């Protein structure tokens, strides 16, 4: 009588990871106004298509793994005049990251040629982000984030506090008082509506620049 032997292969294909399982269904993007510690994963030089304003657009990932895209700092108008608010912000971020200068590196990105500030890549930093609620042209809701102030990742101090060697109080004070900014028009407001994940940059949000 012929018999056939079946050999069972016991190769481990997947190993249980509790931390990964707990994160199932969790948000992947920053969705609330507040202070976040993390790192800069990309810093790209950009130019506004409608006004010619120049800036740096940051991509940020928090220590908790939450992402924020299109964090823009506009530093120069089309007429080459300086935008003080954006310039101050970039310098504050450089100080918090202990950078002395920025260069431009050309790379081939997903959407073509990109110009990056490689010195920022991978740098640890804290960012206080304010959420701005907006209305799209079709009346639906969207939102963006603005960097209100950067701070040193380890100490939690702003650049001014770090240099002055004083206690870190600015960020904690902002966390208690700063709320979302609502710029939605009446036609675009939806009661109980769900805000979609940030998907488009807030161009020239620093100031009302001339065309």
mmCIF file of C-alpha atoms in Angstrom:
data_model
loop_
_atom_site.group_PDB
_atom_site.id
_atom_site.type_symbol
_atom_site.label_atom_id
_atom_site.label_comp_id
_atom_site.label_asym_id
_atom_site.label_seq_id
_atom_site.Cartn_x
_atom_site.Cartn_y
_atom_site.Cartn_z
ATOM 1 C CA UNK A 1 0.000 0.000 0.000
ATOM 2 C CA UNK A 2 1.496 3.285 -1.102
ATOM 3 C CA UNK A 3 1.446 6.138 1.374
ATOM 4 C CA UNK A 4 2.353 9.731 0.768
ATOM 5 C CA UNK A 5 4.192 11.797 3.354
ATOM 6 C CA UNK A 6 3.391 15.469 3.696
ATOM 7 C CA UNK A 7 6.013 17.660 5.256
ATOM 8 C CA UNK A 8 4.841 20.769 7.017
ATOM 9 C CA UNK A 9 7.000 23.835 6.511
ATOM 10 C CA UNK A 10 7.118 26.083 9.560
ATOM 11 C CA UNK A 11 8.608 29.357 8.390
ATOM 12 C CA UNK A 12 7.606 32.449 10.307
ATOM 13 C CA UNK A 13 6.026 34.898 7.899
ATOM 14 C CA UNK A 14 4.734 37.528 10.292
ATOM 15 C CA UNK A 15 5.573 38.437 13.884
ATOM 16 C CA UNK A 16 3.091 40.166 16.165
ATOM 17 C CA UNK A 17 3.972 43.786 16.944
ATOM 18 C CA UNK A 18 1.713 45.237 19.632
ATOM 19 C CA UNK A 19 2.719 48.857 18.987
ATOM 20 C CA UNK A 20 1.883 48.473 15.303
ATOM 21 C CA UNK A 21 -1.458 46.879 16.104
ATOM 22 C CA UNK A 22 -2.446 49.654 18.478
ATOM 23 C CA UNK A 23 -1.785 52.195 15.728
ATOM 24 C CA UNK A 24 -4.267 50.576 13.340
ATOM 25 C CA UNK A 25 -6.817 53.146 12.254
ATOM 26 C CA UNK A 26 -4.966 55.971 13.986
ATOM 27 C CA UNK A 27 -4.487 59.365 12.353
ATOM 28 C CA UNK A 28 -1.350 59.796 10.254
ATOM 29 C CA UNK A 29 -1.383 63.574 10.070
ATOM 30 C CA UNK A 30 -1.304 66.365 12.611
ATOM 31 C CA UNK A 31 -4.869 67.646 12.963
ATOM 32 C CA UNK A 32 -4.867 70.026 15.932
ATOM 33 C CA UNK A 33 -3.331 73.354 16.916
ATOM 34 C CA UNK A 34 -0.481 72.797 19.362
ATOM 35 C CA UNK A 35 3.202 72.210 20.078
ATOM 36 C CA UNK A 36 4.920 69.261 18.441
ATOM 37 C CA UNK A 37 8.433 67.858 18.716
ATOM 38 C CA UNK A 38 9.850 65.961 15.770
ATOM 39 C CA UNK A 39 12.107 66.342 12.773
ATOM 40 C CA UNK A 40 12.176 68.080 9.426
ATOM 41 C CA UNK A 41 12.008 65.476 6.678
ATOM 42 C CA UNK A 42 12.124 67.899 3.752
ATOM 43 C CA UNK A 43 12.798 71.582 3.120
ATOM 44 C CA UNK A 44 12.092 72.704 -0.430
ATOM 45 C CA UNK A 45 12.571 76.102 -2.042
ATOM 46 C CA UNK A 46 9.300 77.113 -3.700
ATOM 47 C CA UNK A 47 7.966 80.018 -5.724
ATOM 48 C CA UNK A 48 4.324 81.092 -5.695
ATOM 49 C CA UNK A 49 2.876 80.606 -9.174
ATOM 50 C CA UNK A 50 0.510 83.577 -8.950
ATOM 51 C CA UNK A 51 2.688 86.187 -7.235
ATOM 52 C CA UNK A 52 6.271 85.012 -7.677
ATOM 53 C CA UNK A 53 6.866 85.046 -3.922
ATOM 54 C CA UNK A 54 9.788 82.867 -2.768
ATOM 55 C CA UNK A 55 9.736 80.653 0.277
ATOM 56 C CA UNK A 56 10.776 77.403 1.890
ATOM 57 C CA UNK A 57 8.179 74.662 2.274
ATOM 58 C CA UNK A 58 8.781 72.243 5.143
ATOM 59 C CA UNK A 59 7.603 68.690 5.679
ATOM 60 C CA UNK A 60 7.585 67.677 9.342
ATOM 61 C CA UNK A 61 7.096 64.416 11.218
ATOM 62 C CA UNK A 62 6.399 64.477 14.949
ATOM 63 C CA UNK A 63 8.044 62.117 17.431
ATOM 64 C CA UNK A 64 4.682 60.322 17.531
ATOM 65 C CA UNK A 65 4.834 59.704 13.789
ATOM 66 C CA UNK A 66 2.266 62.326 12.763
ATOM 67 C CA UNK A 67 3.023 64.296 9.603
ATOM 68 C CA UNK A 68 2.459 67.888 8.517
ATOM 69 C CA UNK A 69 2.969 69.017 4.922
ATOM 70 C CA UNK A 70 3.151 72.412 3.210
ATOM 71 C CA UNK A 71 4.496 74.355 6.200
ATOM 72 C CA UNK A 72 5.594 77.464 4.337
ATOM 73 C CA UNK A 73 7.833 80.372 5.263
ATOM 74 C CA UNK A 74 7.777 83.125 2.596
ATOM 75 C CA UNK A 75 10.917 85.248 2.669
ATOM 76 C CA UNK A 76 11.051 87.282 -0.565
ATOM 77 C CA UNK A 77 8.544 89.090 -2.776
ATOM 78 C CA UNK A 78 8.668 89.061 -6.561
ATOM 79 C CA UNK A 79 10.414 92.460 -6.531
ATOM 80 C CA UNK A 80 13.221 90.892 -4.422
ATOM 81 C CA UNK A 81 12.205 92.815 -1.300
ATOM 82 C CA UNK A 82 12.432 90.898 1.957
ATOM 83 C CA UNK A 83 9.426 89.564 3.838
ATOM 84 C CA UNK A 84 10.433 90.090 7.456
ATOM 85 C CA UNK A 85 8.053 87.615 9.083
ATOM 86 C CA UNK A 86 9.147 84.718 6.918
ATOM 87 C CA UNK A 87 12.829 85.657 7.122
ATOM 88 C CA UNK A 88 12.619 85.831 10.916
ATOM 89 C CA UNK A 89 10.939 82.425 11.019
ATOM 90 C CA UNK A 90 13.585 80.759 8.856
ATOM 91 C CA UNK A 91 16.355 82.272 10.977
ATOM 92 C CA UNK A 92 14.634 81.087 14.162
ATOM 93 C CA UNK A 93 14.407 77.559 12.741
ATOM 94 C CA UNK A 94 18.064 77.688 11.731
ATOM 95 C CA UNK A 95 18.984 78.770 15.244
ATOM 96 C CA UNK A 96 16.958 75.978 16.842
ATOM 97 C CA UNK A 97 18.676 73.484 14.515
ATOM 98 C CA UNK A 98 22.123 75.081 15.004
ATOM 99 C CA UNK A 99 22.547 75.850 11.312
ATOM 100 C CA UNK A 100 24.786 78.662 10.122
ATOM 101 C CA UNK A 101 23.851 78.719 6.436
ATOM 102 C CA UNK A 102 21.585 77.151 3.836
ATOM 103 C CA UNK A 103 22.461 75.952 0.354
ATOM 104 C CA UNK A 104 20.372 74.813 -2.591
ATOM 105 C CA UNK A 105 20.557 71.253 -3.904
ATOM 106 C CA UNK A 106 18.886 70.219 -7.144
ATOM 107 C CA UNK A 107 17.228 66.788 -7.101
ATOM 108 C CA UNK A 108 14.766 64.889 -9.267
ATOM 109 C CA UNK A 109 11.521 64.619 -7.310
ATOM 110 C CA UNK A 110 8.239 62.860 -8.033
ATOM 111 C CA UNK A 111 6.908 65.920 -9.846
ATOM 112 C CA UNK A 112 10.107 66.970 -11.565
ATOM 113 C CA UNK A 113 13.126 68.989 -10.526
ATOM 114 C CA UNK A 114 13.142 70.199 -6.913
ATOM 115 C CA UNK A 115 15.494 72.539 -5.085
ATOM 116 C CA UNK A 116 16.098 71.538 -1.491
ATOM 117 C CA UNK A 117 17.794 73.023 1.555
ATOM 118 C CA UNK A 118 19.619 69.818 2.607
ATOM 119 C CA UNK A 119 20.927 71.297 5.854
ATOM 120 C CA UNK A 120 17.432 71.063 7.380
ATOM 121 C CA UNK A 121 16.907 67.414 6.457
ATOM 122 C CA UNK A 122 16.653 65.167 9.525
ATOM 123 C CA UNK A 123 17.081 68.016 11.999
ATOM 124 C CA UNK A 124 15.228 67.702 15.309
ATOM 125 C CA UNK A 125 13.046 70.681 16.161
ATOM 126 C CA UNK A 126 9.879 71.701 17.927
ATOM 127 C CA UNK A 127 7.119 73.566 16.099
ATOM 128 C CA UNK A 128 4.040 75.286 17.419
ATOM 129 C CA UNK A 129 1.462 74.885 14.663
ATOM 130 C CA UNK A 130 -1.814 76.752 14.297
ATOM 131 C CA UNK A 131 -4.623 75.198 12.293
ATOM 132 C CA UNK A 132 -6.527 77.486 9.910
ATOM 133 C CA UNK A 133 -9.976 76.400 8.734
ATOM 134 C CA UNK A 134 -10.760 77.450 5.161
ATOM 135 C CA UNK A 135 -13.374 77.093 2.452
ATOM 136 C CA UNK A 136 -12.660 75.707 -0.990
ATOM 137 C CA UNK A 137 -14.177 77.293 -4.095
ATOM 138 C CA UNK A 138 -16.884 74.618 -4.089
ATOM 139 C CA UNK A 139 -17.815 75.528 -0.503
ATOM 140 C CA UNK A 140 -16.392 72.408 1.134
ATOM 141 C CA UNK A 141 -14.047 72.635 4.113
ATOM 142 C CA UNK A 142 -10.294 72.272 4.170
ATOM 143 C CA UNK A 143 -7.471 73.385 6.437
ATOM 144 C CA UNK A 144 -3.797 74.231 6.559
ATOM 145 C CA UNK A 145 -1.178 74.769 9.240
ATOM 146 C CA UNK A 146 1.076 77.742 9.951
ATOM 147 C CA UNK A 147 4.279 77.660 11.971
ATOM 148 C CA UNK A 148 3.737 80.228 14.722
ATOM 149 C CA UNK A 149 7.079 79.689 16.451
ATOM 150 C CA UNK A 150 9.832 77.050 16.426
ATOM 151 C CA UNK A 151 11.566 75.855 19.582
ATOM 152 C CA UNK A 152 14.557 73.740 20.566
ATOM 153 C CA UNK A 153 13.674 70.047 20.532
ATOM 154 C CA UNK A 154 15.476 69.066 23.745
ATOM 155 C CA UNK A 155 14.857 72.074 25.988
ATOM 156 C CA UNK A 156 11.459 73.209 24.695
ATOM 157 C CA UNK A 157 12.797 76.764 24.664
ATOM 158 C CA UNK A 158 12.352 79.280 21.871
ATOM 159 C CA UNK A 159 15.555 80.605 20.328
ATOM 160 C CA UNK A 160 15.247 83.793 22.409
ATOM 161 C CA UNK A 161 14.771 81.807 25.620
ATOM 162 C CA UNK A 162 17.686 79.542 24.746
ATOM 163 C CA UNK A 163 20.055 82.439 24.070
ATOM 164 C CA UNK A 164 18.882 84.359 27.141
ATOM 165 C CA UNK A 165 19.141 81.225 29.312
ATOM 166 C CA UNK A 166 15.679 81.685 30.817
ATOM 167 C CA UNK A 167 12.913 79.191 31.540
ATOM 168 C CA UNK A 168 10.795 77.794 28.709
ATOM 169 C CA UNK A 169 7.450 79.563 29.121
ATOM 170 C CA UNK A 170 6.439 80.797 25.657
ATOM 171 C CA UNK A 171 5.297 77.494 24.161
ATOM 172 C CA UNK A 172 3.362 76.396 27.243
ATOM 173 C CA UNK A 173 1.624 79.786 27.356
ATOM 174 C CA UNK A 174 0.677 79.532 23.668
ATOM 175 C CA UNK A 175 -0.665 76.017 24.228
ATOM 176 C CA UNK A 176 -3.123 77.384 26.780
ATOM 177 C CA UNK A 177 -4.345 80.357 24.762
ATOM 178 C CA UNK A 178 -3.986 79.760 21.020
ATOM 179 C CA UNK A 179 -6.959 78.257 19.177
ATOM 180 C CA UNK A 180 -7.757 77.330 15.590
ATOM 181 C CA UNK A 181 -8.169 80.230 13.162
ATOM 182 C CA UNK A 182 -11.475 80.107 11.268
ATOM 183 C CA UNK A 183 -11.369 81.766 7.835
ATOM 184 C CA UNK A 184 -14.290 79.861 6.330
ATOM 185 C CA UNK A 185 -16.922 81.901 4.556
ATOM 186 C CA UNK A 186 -20.570 81.530 5.497
ATOM 187 C CA UNK A 187 -21.398 79.672 2.313
ATOM 188 C CA UNK A 188 -18.621 77.169 3.036
ATOM 189 C CA UNK A 189 -19.584 76.311 6.613
ATOM 190 C CA UNK A 190 -21.046 72.876 7.233
ATOM 191 C CA UNK A 191 -22.469 71.949 10.578
ATOM 192 C CA UNK A 192 -21.001 68.683 11.747
ATOM 193 C CA UNK A 193 -18.956 68.445 8.551
ATOM 194 C CA UNK A 194 -15.704 66.501 8.469
ATOM 195 C CA UNK A 195 -12.567 68.412 7.578
ATOM 196 C CA UNK A 196 -10.479 66.574 4.974
ATOM 197 C CA UNK A 197 -6.788 65.947 5.502
ATOM 198 C CA UNK A 198 -4.599 68.819 4.488
ATOM 199 C CA UNK A 199 -3.795 68.298 0.827
ATOM 200 C CA UNK A 200 -2.966 71.641 -0.722
ATOM 201 C CA UNK A 201 -0.460 74.296 0.357
ATOM 202 C CA UNK A 202 -1.591 77.619 1.724
ATOM 203 C CA UNK A 203 0.131 79.903 -0.748
ATOM 204 C CA UNK A 204 1.342 83.289 0.514
ATOM 205 C CA UNK A 205 -0.372 82.936 3.864
ATOM 206 C CA UNK A 206 2.153 85.216 5.536
ATOM 207 C CA UNK A 207 0.865 88.510 4.258
ATOM 208 C CA UNK A 208 -1.365 90.182 1.719
ATOM 209 C CA UNK A 209 1.330 90.606 -0.895
ATOM 210 C CA UNK A 210 0.869 92.812 -3.961
ATOM 211 C CA UNK A 211 0.355 91.068 -7.262
#
